[in-house]
XYZ file of C-alpha atoms in Angstrom:
684
model
C -85.936 -1.161 -45.428
C -88.239 -3.183 -45.540
C -87.719 -6.581 -47.407
C -85.537 -9.382 -48.354
C -82.650 -7.545 -48.980
C -80.089 -6.899 -46.946
C -79.578 -8.525 -43.155
C -81.680 -11.530 -42.167
C -78.390 -13.200 -40.918
C -75.879 -12.734 -38.446
C -75.342 -13.655 -34.868
C -74.747 -10.810 -32.777
C -77.385 -10.721 -30.286
C -79.353 -7.940 -31.273
C -80.676 -10.522 -33.861
C -81.883 -13.586 -32.470
C -83.834 -11.152 -29.652
C -87.319 -11.638 -30.862
C -88.868 -9.124 -33.057
C -88.172 -5.693 -33.773
C -88.864 -2.970 -31.289
C -92.177 -1.633 -32.737
C -92.206 2.076 -34.370
C -94.890 3.521 -35.750
C -93.316 6.175 -37.183
C -95.136 8.384 -40.627
C -97.812 7.070 -42.143
C -99.693 6.105 -39.237
C -102.603 8.573 -39.826
C -104.837 10.073 -42.142
C -104.421 6.621 -44.572
C -107.912 7.047 -46.667
C -110.179 4.601 -47.501
C -110.330 3.888 -50.848
C -113.899 5.821 -52.082
C -111.980 8.365 -50.582
C -109.960 8.853 -53.767
C -111.949 6.906 -56.059
C -115.819 7.737 -57.321
C -116.734 4.250 -57.125
C -118.944 3.171 -53.293
C -117.540 -0.009 -51.804
C -114.434 0.132 -54.588
C -111.542 -2.827 -53.943
C -108.258 -0.601 -52.999
C -105.040 -3.120 -53.005
C -101.706 -2.075 -51.550
C -98.914 -2.733 -53.718
C -95.483 -3.438 -51.358
C -92.619 -3.817 -52.845
C -90.449 -5.736 -51.190
C -87.233 -6.947 -53.207
C -89.170 -7.044 -56.488
C -88.226 -3.062 -57.054
C -89.665 -2.987 -60.432
C -93.218 -1.864 -62.552
C -92.633 -4.581 -64.695
C -92.962 -8.541 -64.545
C -93.559 -8.061 -61.302
C -97.333 -9.906 -60.698
C -98.286 -8.265 -57.128
C -98.494 -4.657 -59.422
C -100.060 -6.568 -61.855
C -102.955 -7.864 -60.096
C -103.640 -4.967 -58.434
C -103.801 -3.197 -61.635
C -105.992 -5.413 -62.874
C -108.838 -6.404 -59.504
C -108.380 -3.347 -58.069
C -110.184 0.155 -58.365
C -107.376 1.794 -56.447
C -103.996 0.630 -55.744
C -101.597 2.225 -53.723
C -97.938 1.343 -54.284
C -96.059 1.499 -51.183
C -92.372 0.577 -49.898
C -91.448 0.881 -45.796
C -88.056 1.673 -44.288
C -88.394 -0.527 -41.771
C -85.252 0.852 -39.114
C -84.632 -2.708 -38.444
C -82.372 -2.845 -41.471
C -80.066 0.771 -40.081
C -80.443 -1.125 -36.900
C -77.383 -2.849 -34.470
C -77.689 -6.833 -36.233
C -77.346 -4.698 -40.136
C -74.941 -6.792 -41.788
C -75.321 -4.224 -44.837
C -72.614 -2.020 -45.567
C -72.812 1.826 -46.757
C -72.484 0.880 -50.213
C -74.471 -1.345 -50.413
C -77.160 1.098 -49.067
C -77.624 3.250 -50.810
C -77.687 1.649 -53.771
C -80.284 0.334 -51.815
C -81.997 3.353 -51.253
C -81.343 4.461 -55.131
C -83.496 1.641 -56.406
C -86.585 2.976 -54.441
C -85.699 6.873 -55.898
C -85.554 4.732 -59.156
C -89.067 3.091 -58.451
C -91.032 6.199 -57.079
C -89.504 7.926 -60.909
C -90.641 5.037 -62.442
C -94.739 4.992 -60.840
C -94.609 8.756 -61.636
C -94.131 8.134 -64.719
C -96.551 5.418 -65.402
C -99.628 5.893 -67.362
C -102.145 5.609 -64.349
C -104.361 8.577 -63.391
C -102.619 9.796 -59.854
C -104.005 10.981 -56.984
C -102.371 12.937 -53.996
C -103.429 12.693 -50.451
C -100.978 14.535 -47.474
C -101.076 12.617 -44.490
C -101.117 16.129 -42.769
C -99.078 15.158 -39.449
C -96.876 12.700 -40.886
C -93.951 15.369 -42.176
C -94.084 16.650 -37.860
C -93.461 12.577 -37.313
C -91.353 12.063 -39.146
C -88.924 14.435 -36.840
C -90.133 12.563 -34.548
C -89.330 9.643 -35.517
C -86.005 10.540 -36.860
C -85.016 12.478 -34.546
C -81.214 11.657 -33.741
C -77.507 13.444 -32.841
C -76.799 16.167 -35.075
C -75.684 15.651 -38.779
C -71.721 16.005 -38.838
C -70.635 19.164 -41.046
C -69.385 16.175 -43.933
C -72.997 15.035 -43.834
C -74.230 17.725 -44.543
C -73.774 17.862 -47.214
C -77.181 17.538 -49.911
C -78.047 14.286 -50.308
C -76.834 12.798 -54.569
C -79.713 12.984 -56.709
C -79.927 9.809 -57.440
C -82.039 9.381 -54.129
C -83.529 12.582 -54.974
C -88.121 12.245 -55.257
C -89.699 13.188 -57.985
C -92.141 16.332 -58.584
C -94.744 14.290 -58.952
C -94.359 11.512 -56.306
C -95.301 8.061 -57.399
C -94.801 5.574 -54.525
C -95.748 6.135 -50.745
C -92.741 6.012 -48.606
C -93.607 5.354 -45.207
C -91.027 4.733 -42.055
C -90.992 2.380 -39.218
C -92.900 -1.029 -38.394
C -94.224 -2.759 -41.042
C -96.623 -4.454 -39.738
C -97.655 -1.748 -38.060
C -98.386 0.015 -41.451
C -99.819 -2.423 -43.094
C -102.534 -3.466 -41.241
C -103.196 0.531 -40.142
C -104.878 0.092 -44.234
C -106.244 -2.886 -43.905
C -107.883 -1.180 -40.973
C -109.092 1.943 -43.617
C -110.259 -1.103 -45.938
C -107.551 -1.830 -48.159
C -106.332 -5.335 -49.093
C -102.651 -5.816 -49.184
C -100.632 -7.997 -52.099
C -96.472 -8.410 -52.259
C -94.818 -10.853 -53.749
C -93.138 -13.646 -52.090
C -89.755 -14.330 -51.759
C -86.495 -16.018 -50.662
C -85.953 -15.061 -47.544
C -84.812 -16.276 -43.404
C -85.062 -15.558 -40.195
C -85.874 -11.313 -39.453
C -88.547 -11.910 -42.865
C -90.082 -14.359 -42.259
C -90.575 -13.611 -38.918
C -91.893 -10.166 -40.267
C -93.977 -11.860 -43.022
C -96.233 -14.723 -40.720
C -96.330 -11.383 -37.881
C -98.427 -9.587 -41.153
C -99.903 -12.331 -41.351
C -100.961 -13.188 -38.724
C -102.452 -8.893 -37.582
C -103.711 -8.695 -41.244
C -105.115 -12.357 -42.124
C -107.277 -12.535 -45.175
C -105.962 -9.478 -46.035
C -102.899 -9.488 -47.469
C -101.935 -12.026 -50.156
C -98.316 -12.701 -51.211
C -97.888 -14.515 -54.922
C -95.104 -16.234 -56.311
C -93.667 -14.675 -59.233
C -90.088 -15.290 -59.288
C -90.554 -18.876 -60.992
C -89.435 -20.470 -58.240
C -91.771 -23.380 -56.405
C -93.281 -23.233 -53.316
C -95.786 -25.540 -50.556
C -95.094 -28.483 -52.060
C -93.456 -31.772 -50.450
C -90.619 -32.176 -52.222
C -90.305 -28.819 -54.601
C -87.317 -30.026 -57.024
C -89.384 -32.551 -58.483
C -89.950 -32.040 -62.426
C -87.997 -28.343 -61.182
C -86.216 -28.056 -64.757
C -89.296 -28.012 -66.561
C -90.905 -25.519 -64.667
C -88.068 -23.873 -64.477
C -87.860 -23.556 -67.943
C -91.439 -23.229 -68.886
C -91.157 -20.033 -66.307
C -88.061 -18.195 -68.405
C -90.060 -18.351 -71.556
C -93.330 -17.572 -70.608
C -94.705 -14.070 -71.648
C -93.596 -11.709 -68.496
C -96.335 -9.826 -66.021
C -96.892 -7.068 -67.210
C -99.309 -3.890 -66.008
C -102.267 -3.875 -68.319
C -102.578 -0.628 -67.767
C -104.674 0.357 -71.243
C -106.840 -2.367 -69.817
C -108.079 -1.066 -66.693
C -109.286 2.358 -65.253
C -107.419 1.581 -62.050
C -106.625 4.879 -59.710
C -102.698 5.112 -58.328
C -102.856 6.769 -55.122
C -99.658 8.451 -53.051
C -99.939 9.396 -49.959
C -96.663 12.248 -48.924
C -95.765 11.338 -46.099
C -92.583 13.827 -45.335
C -90.512 9.895 -45.976
C -87.806 9.967 -48.225
C -85.385 8.377 -49.239
C -82.545 11.408 -48.579
C -84.092 12.051 -45.459
C -83.967 8.045 -44.054
C -80.384 8.066 -45.396
C -79.201 11.399 -43.940
C -80.829 9.983 -39.965
C -78.475 7.095 -40.421
C -75.553 9.121 -41.936
C -75.461 6.426 -44.936
C -71.758 7.306 -45.707
C -70.205 4.608 -48.611
C -66.345 4.390 -48.739
C -66.296 1.860 -51.807
C -65.306 2.822 -54.548
C -66.266 1.357 -57.993
C -69.786 1.318 -57.281
C -72.843 0.935 -59.667
C -76.007 3.434 -59.518
C -78.867 1.851 -58.450
C -81.155 2.716 -61.038
C -83.300 1.211 -63.410
C -82.311 2.914 -66.187
C -78.881 1.673 -65.704
C -79.768 -1.840 -65.126
C -80.595 -1.921 -68.905
C -77.783 -0.170 -70.202
C -75.776 -2.668 -68.123
C -77.743 -5.330 -70.248
C -77.512 -4.286 -73.615
C -73.409 -3.162 -73.186
C -73.145 -6.956 -72.061
C -75.334 -7.982 -74.684
C -73.304 -6.549 -77.434
C -69.823 -8.112 -75.584
C -71.638 -11.227 -74.603
C -69.278 -12.856 -77.171
C -66.289 -12.716 -74.897
C -67.479 -13.627 -71.788
C -66.516 -17.028 -71.143
C -62.624 -16.165 -71.521
C -63.204 -13.069 -69.320
C -64.573 -14.881 -66.084
C -61.692 -16.598 -63.772
C -59.187 -14.172 -63.880
C -60.194 -11.694 -61.803
C -58.668 -8.775 -63.231
C -59.998 -9.362 -66.878
C -63.675 -10.227 -64.908
C -64.159 -7.044 -63.568
C -65.335 -5.761 -67.032
C -66.022 -9.003 -68.478
C -68.905 -10.263 -66.297
C -72.229 -8.463 -66.934
C -72.223 -6.403 -63.951
C -75.915 -7.977 -62.798
C -75.623 -8.995 -59.905
C -77.028 -6.503 -58.081
C -79.637 -4.925 -59.999
C -80.780 -9.120 -59.675
C -79.835 -8.853 -56.194
C -82.666 -6.058 -55.806
C -85.004 -6.904 -58.287
C -84.022 -4.345 -60.299
C -84.623 -6.872 -62.912
C -86.155 -10.024 -63.123
C -84.093 -12.924 -64.045
C -86.966 -13.671 -66.328
C -86.097 -9.617 -68.383
C -82.530 -10.705 -68.829
C -82.877 -14.193 -69.086
C -85.367 -13.180 -72.140
C -83.280 -10.127 -73.641
C -80.043 -12.157 -73.562
C -82.384 -14.436 -75.957
C -83.681 -12.296 -77.919
C -80.406 -9.778 -79.025
C -77.849 -11.957 -78.396
C -75.389 -13.391 -80.774
C -75.921 -17.425 -80.852
C -72.260 -18.301 -79.453
C -71.138 -19.740 -76.216
C -70.961 -17.063 -73.851
C -74.413 -16.008 -74.537
C -75.087 -19.836 -73.542
C -73.201 -20.338 -70.221
C -75.078 -16.773 -69.678
C -78.222 -18.303 -69.276
C -77.276 -21.412 -67.995
C -75.335 -18.854 -64.793
C -79.737 -17.152 -64.430
C -80.715 -20.395 -64.192
C -77.977 -20.692 -61.450
C -79.254 -17.872 -59.813
C -82.831 -19.129 -59.469
C -81.303 -22.775 -58.203
C -79.302 -21.440 -55.584
C -82.522 -19.326 -54.050
C -84.389 -22.367 -54.421
C -82.608 -23.538 -51.945
C -83.504 -20.702 -49.284
C -86.705 -20.753 -50.398
C -87.190 -24.493 -49.602
C -85.013 -24.607 -46.475
C -84.255 -21.116 -43.955
C -81.658 -22.823 -42.002
C -78.985 -22.022 -44.598
C -77.874 -18.518 -43.161
C -77.762 -20.117 -39.657
C -76.860 -24.124 -39.594
C -75.030 -26.366 -41.160
C -77.122 -28.432 -44.206
C -75.391 -31.536 -42.650
C -76.372 -31.865 -38.615
C -72.675 -34.120 -38.836
C -70.881 -30.994 -39.121
C -73.058 -28.435 -37.260
C -69.859 -26.399 -34.925
C -67.085 -27.203 -37.265
C -64.151 -24.963 -36.511
C -65.622 -23.662 -33.677
C -63.131 -25.313 -31.420
C -59.967 -23.629 -33.832
C -61.516 -20.611 -33.840
C -58.566 -17.863 -33.531
C -59.645 -14.129 -34.063
C -55.755 -13.483 -35.133
C -56.686 -15.675 -38.240
C -59.920 -13.733 -38.476
C -58.594 -10.605 -39.265
C -55.234 -11.447 -41.285
C -58.048 -13.200 -43.874
C -60.153 -9.907 -43.488
C -57.823 -7.296 -43.838
C -55.257 -9.361 -46.523
C -52.973 -10.410 -44.420
C -52.255 -13.665 -44.610
C -49.121 -14.148 -46.893
C -50.804 -15.273 -49.822
C -51.234 -12.754 -51.984
C -54.201 -14.276 -53.874
C -55.465 -13.933 -51.025
C -54.846 -10.754 -50.009
C -55.353 -8.921 -53.251
C -58.933 -10.487 -53.487
C -59.364 -9.525 -49.355
C -58.536 -6.114 -50.056
C -60.104 -5.502 -53.246
C -63.816 -7.007 -51.414
C -63.076 -4.079 -48.842
C -62.177 -1.797 -51.286
C -65.118 -2.493 -54.617
C -67.319 -4.499 -52.978
C -67.174 -6.801 -55.879
C -65.619 -10.255 -56.787
C -64.784 -12.424 -59.371
C -66.605 -16.342 -57.938
C -63.258 -18.231 -58.592
C -61.689 -15.636 -55.867
C -65.099 -15.346 -53.764
C -64.318 -19.530 -53.703
C -61.050 -19.627 -53.355
C -61.500 -17.328 -50.284
C -64.392 -19.324 -48.944
C -61.819 -22.125 -49.037
C -59.106 -20.945 -47.493
C -60.938 -19.469 -44.511
C -62.359 -22.858 -43.964
C -59.932 -25.540 -44.799
C -56.495 -23.948 -44.140
C -56.677 -21.518 -42.043
C -59.968 -23.688 -40.326
C -62.802 -20.895 -39.219
C -66.233 -21.263 -38.685
C -67.946 -20.980 -42.345
C -70.285 -18.513 -40.780
C -68.240 -15.541 -39.925
C -67.345 -15.508 -43.167
C -70.738 -16.213 -44.738
C -70.899 -12.975 -42.966
C -68.203 -10.663 -43.654
C -69.135 -10.875 -46.903
C -72.068 -10.586 -46.181
C -71.544 -6.479 -45.047
C -68.974 -5.858 -47.650
C -70.400 -7.598 -51.428
C -72.781 -5.106 -52.344
C -74.319 -7.727 -54.689
C -74.987 -9.772 -52.213
C -77.997 -12.086 -51.981
C -78.973 -14.205 -48.901
C -79.686 -16.859 -50.768
C -77.177 -17.466 -52.922
C -73.728 -15.816 -50.247
C -75.284 -18.868 -47.854
C -75.597 -21.298 -49.809
C -72.253 -20.735 -51.476
C -71.110 -20.858 -48.389
C -72.130 -23.914 -46.838
C -71.236 -25.703 -50.834
C -67.655 -24.017 -50.131
C -67.170 -25.702 -46.393
C -68.635 -28.393 -46.845
C -71.263 -28.706 -44.220
C -74.275 -30.791 -47.163
C -72.645 -34.282 -46.971
C -71.534 -34.438 -50.611
C -69.263 -36.687 -50.738
C -66.349 -34.713 -52.990
C -64.910 -31.385 -51.899
C -62.621 -28.638 -53.366
C -59.887 -27.054 -51.279
C -58.006 -24.512 -53.928
C -54.544 -23.665 -53.724
C -54.116 -19.857 -53.624
C -50.571 -20.184 -54.845
C -51.705 -22.179 -57.837
C -54.637 -19.149 -58.227
C -51.340 -16.948 -59.010
C -50.097 -18.946 -61.614
C -53.002 -20.029 -63.963
C -55.492 -16.290 -63.061
C -52.653 -13.257 -62.266
C -49.127 -14.926 -64.149
C -48.122 -11.616 -64.591
C -48.479 -10.066 -61.355
C -51.317 -7.550 -62.718
C -53.974 -8.247 -60.396
C -51.397 -8.777 -56.972
C -50.008 -5.552 -57.096
C -52.883 -3.496 -58.011
C -54.136 -4.044 -54.625
C -50.566 -5.367 -52.671
C -48.763 -3.005 -53.675
C -45.694 -3.195 -51.501
C -44.795 -6.326 -53.207
C -44.958 -4.328 -56.430
C -41.443 -4.649 -56.412
C -40.761 -8.566 -56.468
C -39.955 -10.072 -59.819
C -43.309 -12.076 -60.917
C -41.860 -15.653 -60.202
C -41.774 -15.320 -57.011
C -45.432 -14.360 -56.068
C -47.417 -17.327 -55.778
C -44.911 -18.046 -53.449
C -42.644 -14.511 -51.475
C -41.698 -16.345 -48.720
C -39.536 -18.217 -50.662
C -37.717 -15.585 -52.521
C -34.005 -15.015 -52.027
C -32.876 -13.365 -49.370
C -30.151 -11.389 -52.153
C -33.171 -10.687 -54.238
C -35.817 -9.027 -51.650
C -32.492 -6.843 -50.350
C -32.181 -5.508 -54.185
C -36.048 -5.763 -54.459
C -36.837 -3.779 -51.450
C -39.891 -6.397 -50.520
C -38.646 -7.592 -47.131
C -41.318 -11.253 -46.521
C -41.806 -10.804 -42.715
C -41.418 -7.092 -42.663
C -43.563 -5.347 -45.611
C -45.294 -8.127 -46.835
C -45.980 -11.229 -44.393
C -45.310 -14.139 -43.919
C -47.442 -17.301 -44.956
C -49.575 -16.941 -41.287
C -50.052 -20.675 -41.562
C -48.461 -23.747 -43.425
C -50.724 -24.463 -46.489
C -49.480 -27.965 -46.994
C -50.150 -28.935 -43.105
C -53.769 -27.394 -42.617
C -54.958 -29.012 -46.585
C -53.651 -32.317 -44.749
C -55.705 -32.004 -41.262
C -58.660 -30.799 -43.423
C -58.507 -33.800 -45.658
C -58.311 -36.145 -42.514
C -61.222 -34.758 -40.626
C -63.401 -34.870 -44.099
C -62.741 -38.114 -44.754
C -63.581 -39.730 -40.765
C -67.248 -38.041 -41.794
C -67.603 -38.746 -44.499
C -69.240 -41.512 -44.480
C -71.783 -40.286 -41.299
C -72.652 -37.591 -43.393
C -73.978 -39.016 -46.425
C -76.213 -41.264 -44.308
C -77.386 -38.525 -42.535
C -78.709 -36.761 -46.101
C -80.668 -40.657 -46.675
C -83.060 -38.969 -44.128
C -86.152 -36.713 -45.647
C -85.360 -33.702 -43.843
C -82.207 -33.680 -44.102
C -82.215 -33.840 -48.223
C -85.088 -31.427 -48.005
C -82.347 -29.712 -46.718
C -79.636 -29.870 -49.221
C -82.592 -29.123 -51.529
C -80.780 -30.997 -54.596
C -81.562 -30.639 -57.801
C -82.410 -34.503 -58.411
C -84.943 -34.009 -54.688
C -84.870 -37.195 -52.579
C -83.351 -39.177 -55.223
C -80.238 -37.280 -55.913
C -79.659 -37.182 -51.735
C -80.164 -41.555 -50.940
C -77.860 -42.043 -53.861
C -75.178 -40.545 -52.283
C -76.069 -41.931 -48.868
C -76.162 -45.283 -50.762
C -73.002 -45.121 -52.505
C -70.456 -43.547 -50.082
C -72.576 -44.408 -46.912
C -71.419 -47.074 -45.590
C -68.824 -47.231 -42.732
C -66.199 -48.804 -45.257
C -66.539 -46.876 -48.214
C -64.087 -45.830 -50.914
C -62.090 -43.014 -50.034
C -62.691 -39.747 -52.072
C -60.742 -39.725 -54.736
C -60.506 -36.150 -56.278
C -62.102 -37.506 -59.203
C -65.951 -37.125 -57.914
C -67.520 -33.937 -58.760
C -70.306 -31.635 -57.886
C -72.361 -29.380 -58.080
C -70.018 -26.204 -57.478
C -67.179 -28.021 -59.193
C -68.623 -28.706 -63.077
C -69.227 -25.449 -65.068
C -67.896 -22.168 -64.663
C -70.344 -20.636 -62.210
C -70.645 -17.777 -60.272
C -74.389 -17.822 -58.831
C -73.133 -14.726 -56.864
C -73.004 -12.824 -58.899
C -75.014 -14.956 -61.639
C -71.982 -15.190 -63.163
C -69.286 -18.038 -62.453
C -66.350 -19.872 -63.734
C -64.692 -22.704 -62.026
C -62.031 -23.867 -60.609
C -59.044 -26.778 -60.602
C -60.165 -29.401 -58.026
C -57.555 -30.138 -55.507
C -56.998 -33.737 -54.936
C -57.350 -34.664 -51.631
C -55.039 -36.934 -49.854
C -56.696 -39.532 -48.099
C -54.683 -40.033 -44.286
C -56.017 -41.506 -41.272
C -58.214 -39.729 -39.122
C -55.053 -40.242 -36.378
C -52.214 -39.583 -38.434
C -52.516 -35.931 -37.470
C -53.227 -33.952 -34.410
C -56.371 -31.997 -34.656
C -56.173 -30.412 -31.200
C -54.812 -26.903 -31.366
C -52.213 -25.515 -29.484
C -51.519 -22.772 -27.989
C -54.924 -21.595 -28.333
C -55.617 -17.592 -28.352
C -57.807 -16.066 -25.425
C -58.141 -12.231 -26.027
C -60.164 -10.920 -23.314
C -60.905 -7.913 -26.428
C -63.717 -9.260 -28.044
C -64.143 -8.212 -31.828
C -66.685 -5.105 -32.210
C -69.905 -6.415 -33.437
C -72.335 -3.971 -36.060
C -73.544 -1.161 -34.192
C -75.352 0.286 -37.196
C -75.346 1.934 -40.248
C -72.842 5.214 -41.672
C -69.908 6.261 -39.867
C -72.128 4.979 -36.319
C -71.149 1.003 -38.161
C -68.898 -1.440 -36.373
C -67.523 -4.080 -38.682
C -69.777 -7.131 -38.853
C -70.031 -10.968 -37.771
C -69.297 -10.962 -33.814
C -66.026 -13.702 -34.295
C -65.220 -12.600 -31.130
C -64.566 -16.196 -29.113
C -67.913 -14.929 -26.607
C -69.376 -15.744 -29.385
C -68.416 -19.020 -31.314
C -68.235 -21.002 -27.950
C -71.487 -19.714 -27.056
C -75.463 -21.736 -26.223
C -76.401 -22.414 -29.672
C -80.086 -23.853 -31.273
C -79.539 -26.857 -30.477
C -81.929 -29.003 -32.813
C -81.829 -32.581 -31.628
C -81.391 -33.962 -34.634
C -77.459 -35.640 -34.274
C -80.122 -38.090 -31.064
C -82.613 -39.540 -33.831
C -81.986 -41.964 -35.035
C -81.359 -42.559 -39.224
C -84.452 -43.126 -40.559
C -84.372 -45.027 -43.548
C -87.704 -45.231 -44.629
C -88.497 -45.337 -48.397
C -89.640 -42.136 -50.026
C -90.431 -42.584 -53.363
C -87.626 -40.234 -55.478
C -88.916 -37.579 -57.089
C -88.036 -39.065 -60.553
C -86.074 -35.020 -61.112
C -83.962 -35.690 -64.400
C -80.525 -34.119 -64.160
C -80.304 -30.108 -65.424
C -77.233 -29.879 -67.289
C -74.752 -29.957 -64.902
C -76.773 -30.111 -61.737
C -76.545 -32.465 -58.765
């Protein structure tokens, strides 16, 4: 896949080894000049390079191309890097994305402009050479689903290979390239820079997604800009106003061929179909039931059908945030549910703005005080128990099993499991973030990793939440429907013991046939002791972390909607060595309202008051460290060849990390004018 939709993150060696291999692939031959497909001499030809914005409407690049070009060629490039060893997308998300590309192909095939089809005659043969692979198994040899088949009348031009090579060949033939700027990190940034270096002035990145770019302090007046953008007229291609000719080049590349080559074999259940029609149907159906939205987002059993279900479509760009927002404004009844959902869409933009402001969210702690947190405590056995849903904490285990089977969780469960992983199991945050990013069918790079850093407490805010998974059982699944659905070994246990199965009297265990420690594990850690250890460590670093927010470069990383003023206020109030200890009453961005930023619809949780201890009161030295010589498998490609994500073996955790030198610099306390940004509802 070409774009910013899947794996631009992760910590395997292959993901950090520089540029991807140069693979030319199909579309390397017989690209026509604009004049060859137009009656006009010296005609302007524009290639619209589709990436994350897989739609025609409310797509600035498409509107520009139709308005400014005599000929335009909509292009999508399947980038083998996203199917490679360093990929972090499960097969279900890959298939959904391929469906989105095929759906976009059908939209263009039905679009009004007259179309010219050009054959790249040797591309089919080149495709066979490029996609040379071992014989496909009998199971995978079946006909790919109809959702990834091409239409009879082609719409998109599809390429396969290095996007830089393919785009440069268009430029060499006299085409201009226009594409949407997208929130991206690591590989995506390197790729875009290579495109700029190679194509020069012939490539244009346009910003039409409402996010603020190329500003010293992007959060200055952010509320006003976002509000105006959401209400503004959508970008609509002027099909009837321009005599633009659309050209499609037959290359032999199809979503089905790429899918078959990489043996994409989704095993998850309850995965939506990745088409534009499905996206609009989901939006309409949600709008009809939006009144019930506030009461159906917290309990995981209710949230499956109670939330909007739009997050995969927003992530892959089948719908824009503005399209969803305006549809709800125009069609939903005036109610709390509509207001809540509209605010969730703003949170979607808020977290993607964070990634635009600082691409390092995927790999480096925002606050340098917390860099490397928990890496000394890394325990592969605890990581495995968490991933497999075998921790002995039923709400965590049910959530992690649901995640792996369906690729979805409501926000409260996502946040609870992230909190449990970092604050109770004391494991490095990025291992869990990579695991989520692999399995979530709606995983947005910016939202997933910024939320993980926030839940892990790596920003330097004075307050922090630790979820209590036992309380979540009592609050969100009192009848045990959710837990027993995903942890069937507890189905016969009386519901009053589901929050702590290990406390079930032996006589009752014997009577119901549930033997804790045998059929279901005992808790892998002591929750209360681990929580105390976390708070002790966090309190010891709290003031220093707050002081770091005074430094403009760290404040920019944190990307508070209040800009530098918000960061400086935290530093001034909580950065003193003798600052008051946290009392659990201060609220933060993630605590104020029910918010599912990862799915554009979230719900809040009760904050657990921290128990104040001195740093010396708890021994934080790992005891009996697990010295395993077995390294966890890192990803090895898509399909049946895929390994599990996140290199969480000891070598990866203790390996050399990028040195920033920030901790060696003195705090910079120079005056910087506050942005003047006002608070946007409940934003920081």
